[in-house]
Amino acid sequence: KDSSVCPLGVATQWTATECGERVRKYRTTHNCSYEGPSGHSINNRFIRELLSPNIYGQALRRFLHCIAEMRIHYPHQEILLGKYDGDAAFRRLHVNGRLAVASITIFMQLAYILLRLPFGSVPAPSKWCIFSEILVDLANDLLEDKTWEPEELHSPHRNLFKEPEFKEDGIPFGQAHELHVDVPLRLSVAEGFLDDLFTAVLNDTNRNERSC
């Protein structure tokens, strides 16, 4: 009852190699704008005005402002950057039955009912944003929580994280210009974009342990 078909598709994106070369990247997506015999797609059935705003759209801008402010106050100290990939974010959030049967994919003779947020659907970024912002807020609270001792309470996977890599001695630090906006000085900051969590931390033993 109330089922509909959502064909598979391929989205073209850009990514970078380890050498910084720009290359194409392909990923599976769902054509949620496909209009079947009814003339209605999954996407045109949603009331967009009721969706939560996507806060992470300005994540990189906020992150760069924090790094610039850090560099202004500490022009000769290392700033360590980290990036943590949640991988396939939308596949980690389940949907209710009504949406699941509305995004059925037909492959050969099989009807596959997608039980997680489909890539390409209008509400997916908004729904994931709610979760990702909670994650980023929690990370920032932990970075600033002076009652937390990383040596006593830490992730069981802590040993899997790599040690920080530093540039060769003698390479001068780039300097930041004064900002046109007021940004509070933070010596450690976390931001998130979709399934990527990235951090900037002033090189300090205690803060490094917290950021991992």
Short mmCIF file of C-alpha atoms in Angstrom, two decimals:
data_model
loop_
_atom_site.label_atom_id
_atom_site.label_comp_id
_atom_site.label_asym_id
_atom_site.label_seq_id
_atom_site.Cartn_x
_atom_site.Cartn_y
_atom_site.Cartn_z
CA LYS A 1 0.00 0.00 0.00
CA ASP A 2 1.22 3.51 -0.98
CA SER A 3 4.41 2.06 -2.44
CA SER A 4 6.38 3.74 -5.23
CA VAL A 5 9.57 3.19 -7.20
CA CYS A 6 12.81 5.15 -6.77
CA PRO A 7 15.34 4.31 -9.52
CA LEU A 8 19.05 4.11 -8.81
CA GLY A 9 21.45 6.66 -10.29
CA VAL A 10 25.08 7.75 -10.19
CA ALA A 11 26.20 11.15 -8.88
CA THR A 12 29.43 12.71 -10.17
CA GLN A 13 31.60 14.48 -7.62
CA TRP A 14 35.16 15.76 -7.30
CA THR A 15 37.78 14.51 -4.89
CA ALA A 16 41.54 14.90 -4.46
CA THR A 17 44.35 12.34 -4.50
CA GLU A 18 47.14 12.26 -1.91
CA CYS A 19 49.17 14.50 -4.26
CA GLY A 20 46.39 17.08 -4.49
CA GLU A 21 45.31 16.11 -7.99
CA ARG A 22 41.63 16.74 -8.73
CA VAL A 23 39.84 13.60 -9.96
CA ARG A 24 36.26 12.55 -10.56
CA LYS A 25 34.40 10.41 -8.04
CA TYR A 26 31.20 8.46 -8.57
CA ARG A 27 28.73 7.36 -5.94
CA THR A 28 25.41 5.58 -5.98
CA THR A 29 22.39 7.77 -5.41
CA HIS A 30 18.61 7.54 -5.71
CA ASN A 31 16.54 9.43 -8.25
CA CYS A 32 13.95 10.66 -5.79
CA SER A 33 12.75 13.24 -8.33
CA TYR A 34 11.60 10.45 -10.67
CA GLU A 35 7.91 10.82 -11.49
CA GLY A 36 6.22 7.50 -11.98
CA PRO A 37 2.82 6.84 -13.58
CA SER A 38 1.17 8.97 -10.86
CA GLY A 39 3.13 12.05 -11.96
CA HIS A 40 4.41 12.54 -8.41
CA SER A 41 7.97 11.96 -7.19
CA ILE A 42 9.14 11.36 -3.63
CA ASN A 43 10.70 14.81 -3.51
CA ASN A 44 7.69 16.81 -4.65
CA ARG A 45 5.57 15.29 -1.90
CA PHE A 46 7.53 16.91 0.91
CA ILE A 47 6.65 20.25 2.47
CA ARG A 48 10.06 21.88 2.35
CA GLU A 49 9.08 24.73 4.67
CA LEU A 50 8.68 22.24 7.54
CA LEU A 51 12.24 20.91 7.28
CA SER A 52 14.97 22.01 9.68
CA PRO A 53 17.66 24.30 8.20
CA ASN A 54 21.00 22.82 7.15
CA ILE A 55 23.40 24.51 9.56
CA TYR A 56 26.50 22.69 8.31
CA GLY A 57 26.36 24.60 5.02
CA GLN A 58 28.60 27.27 6.63
CA ALA A 59 30.89 24.80 8.42
CA LEU A 60 34.04 25.56 6.40
CA ARG A 61 33.57 29.32 6.74
CA ARG A 62 33.20 29.04 10.54
CA PHE A 63 36.19 26.69 10.74
CA LEU A 64 38.51 29.00 8.77
CA HIS A 65 37.52 32.00 10.89
CA CYS A 66 38.47 30.10 14.06
CA ILE A 67 41.84 29.07 12.59
CA ALA A 68 42.59 32.65 11.54
CA GLU A 69 41.79 33.97 15.01
CA MET A 70 43.98 31.28 16.56
CA ARG A 71 46.89 32.20 14.27
CA ILE A 72 46.55 35.94 15.03
CA HIS A 73 47.03 35.31 18.76
CA TYR A 74 49.65 32.54 18.35
CA PRO A 75 51.67 33.43 15.24
CA HIS A 76 54.57 31.01 15.93
CA GLN A 77 52.86 27.90 17.29
CA GLU A 78 51.66 24.86 15.39
CA ILE A 79 47.95 24.38 14.73
CA LEU A 80 47.08 20.72 14.27
CA LEU A 81 44.24 19.70 11.95
CA GLY A 82 42.29 16.45 12.12
CA LYS A 83 39.56 14.89 10.00
CA TYR A 84 37.33 11.98 10.95
CA ASP A 85 35.07 10.33 8.38
CA GLY A 86 31.77 8.83 9.56
CA ASP A 87 31.33 7.19 6.11
CA ALA A 88 27.95 6.77 4.40
CA ALA A 89 26.14 8.98 6.87
CA PHE A 90 22.62 8.68 5.49
CA ARG A 91 22.80 4.88 5.70
CA ARG A 92 23.05 5.14 9.48
CA LEU A 93 19.61 6.68 10.01
CA HIS A 94 16.53 4.51 9.67
CA VAL A 95 13.25 5.79 8.26
CA ASN A 96 9.67 4.93 9.10
CA GLY A 97 7.72 2.38 7.08
CA ARG A 98 5.77 4.95 5.11
CA LEU A 99 8.92 6.46 3.59
CA ALA A 100 10.59 3.07 3.15
CA VAL A 101 7.87 1.72 0.85
CA ALA A 102 7.88 5.00 -1.09
CA SER A 103 11.51 4.48 -2.15
CA ILE A 104 11.60 0.94 -3.52
CA THR A 105 14.39 0.16 -5.97
CA ILE A 106 13.82 -2.46 -8.66
CA PHE A 107 16.92 -4.45 -9.60
CA MET A 108 16.33 -7.24 -12.13
CA GLN A 109 13.51 -9.24 -10.50
CA LEU A 110 14.07 -7.94 -6.97
CA ALA A 111 12.24 -5.13 -5.19
CA TYR A 112 14.58 -3.66 -2.60
CA ILE A 113 12.92 -1.67 0.19
CA LEU A 114 15.35 0.96 1.46
CA LEU A 115 15.14 1.17 5.26
CA ARG A 116 17.53 4.12 5.58
CA LEU A 117 17.67 7.71 4.35
CA PRO A 118 17.98 7.67 0.55
CA PHE A 119 20.67 9.78 -1.11
CA GLY A 120 18.95 12.29 -3.34
CA SER A 121 15.86 12.80 -1.20
CA VAL A 122 14.84 16.31 -0.13
CA PRO A 123 14.62 15.66 3.65
CA ALA A 124 17.82 13.59 4.00
CA PRO A 125 20.30 16.49 4.50
CA SER A 126 17.93 18.20 6.95
CA LYS A 127 17.35 15.04 8.98
CA TRP A 128 21.05 14.20 9.12
CA CYS A 129 21.91 17.79 10.10
CA ILE A 130 19.97 17.37 13.36
CA PHE A 131 22.16 14.42 14.33
CA SER A 132 25.47 15.82 13.04
CA GLU A 133 25.03 19.12 14.90
CA ILE A 134 24.47 17.22 18.15
CA LEU A 135 27.70 15.31 17.47
CA VAL A 136 29.67 18.51 16.77
CA ASP A 137 28.27 20.25 19.86
CA LEU A 138 29.23 17.25 22.01
CA ALA A 139 32.77 17.26 20.56
CA ASN A 140 33.19 20.97 21.34
CA ASP A 141 31.85 20.50 24.87
CA LEU A 142 34.35 17.70 25.50
CA LEU A 143 37.24 19.78 24.13
CA GLU A 144 36.47 22.51 26.65
CA ASP A 145 35.46 20.32 29.61
CA LYS A 146 38.18 20.80 32.23
CA THR A 147 36.77 18.00 34.40
CA TRP A 148 37.47 15.38 31.71
CA GLU A 149 40.80 13.55 31.94
CA PRO A 150 41.55 11.81 28.61
CA GLU A 151 44.05 9.49 30.27
CA GLU A 152 41.34 8.13 32.57
CA LEU A 153 38.39 8.05 30.15
CA HIS A 154 38.98 7.59 26.43
CA SER A 155 37.88 5.64 23.37
CA PRO A 156 38.93 1.96 23.19
CA HIS A 157 40.05 2.74 19.61
CA ARG A 158 42.42 5.48 20.70
CA ASN A 159 45.49 3.47 19.75
CA LEU A 160 44.34 3.40 16.11
CA PHE A 161 44.76 7.16 15.65
CA LYS A 162 47.96 8.32 13.98
CA GLU A 163 50.49 10.53 15.71
CA PRO A 164 50.52 14.19 14.56
CA GLU A 165 52.65 14.95 11.51
CA PHE A 166 54.65 18.17 11.55
CA LYS A 167 56.18 20.17 8.71
CA GLU A 168 59.93 20.28 8.33
CA ASP A 169 61.84 22.73 10.52
CA GLY A 170 62.56 26.06 8.90
CA ILE A 171 59.24 26.40 7.05
CA PRO A 172 57.74 29.71 8.23
CA PHE A 173 54.18 29.86 9.49
CA GLY A 174 51.66 31.70 7.35
CA GLN A 175 50.22 34.72 9.10
CA ALA A 176 46.58 35.73 9.30
CA HIS A 177 45.14 39.17 8.67
CA GLU A 178 42.78 40.83 11.11
CA LEU A 179 39.22 39.65 10.55
CA HIS A 180 36.35 41.94 9.62
CA VAL A 181 34.07 40.11 12.08
CA ASP A 182 34.39 39.43 15.80
CA VAL A 183 35.27 35.80 16.43
CA PRO A 184 35.86 34.45 19.96
CA LEU A 185 39.31 32.96 20.47
CA ARG A 186 39.09 29.17 20.82
CA LEU A 187 42.23 27.08 21.16
CA SER A 188 40.43 23.94 20.03
CA VAL A 189 37.41 23.69 17.77
CA ALA A 190 35.38 20.98 16.05
CA GLU A 191 33.15 21.42 13.01
CA GLY A 192 31.19 19.02 10.87
CA PHE A 193 29.98 18.73 7.29
CA LEU A 194 27.67 15.79 6.56
CA ASP A 195 29.66 12.72 7.72
CA ASP A 196 32.99 14.52 8.16
CA LEU A 197 34.12 15.84 11.55
CA PHE A 198 37.20 18.08 11.45
CA THR A 199 39.16 19.70 14.25
CA ALA A 200 41.74 22.44 14.73
CA VAL A 201 43.82 22.44 17.90
CA LEU A 202 46.67 24.64 19.07
CA ASN A 203 49.65 22.33 19.57
CA ASP A 204 49.50 21.52 23.27
CA THR A 205 49.90 18.09 24.86
CA ASN A 206 46.66 18.22 26.83
CA ARG A 207 44.62 19.56 23.94
CA ASN A 208 46.08 17.05 21.50
CA GLU A 209 44.92 14.19 23.69
CA ARG A 210 41.43 15.67 23.86
CA SER A 211 41.14 16.14 20.12
CA CYS A 212 41.83 12.45 19.50
#
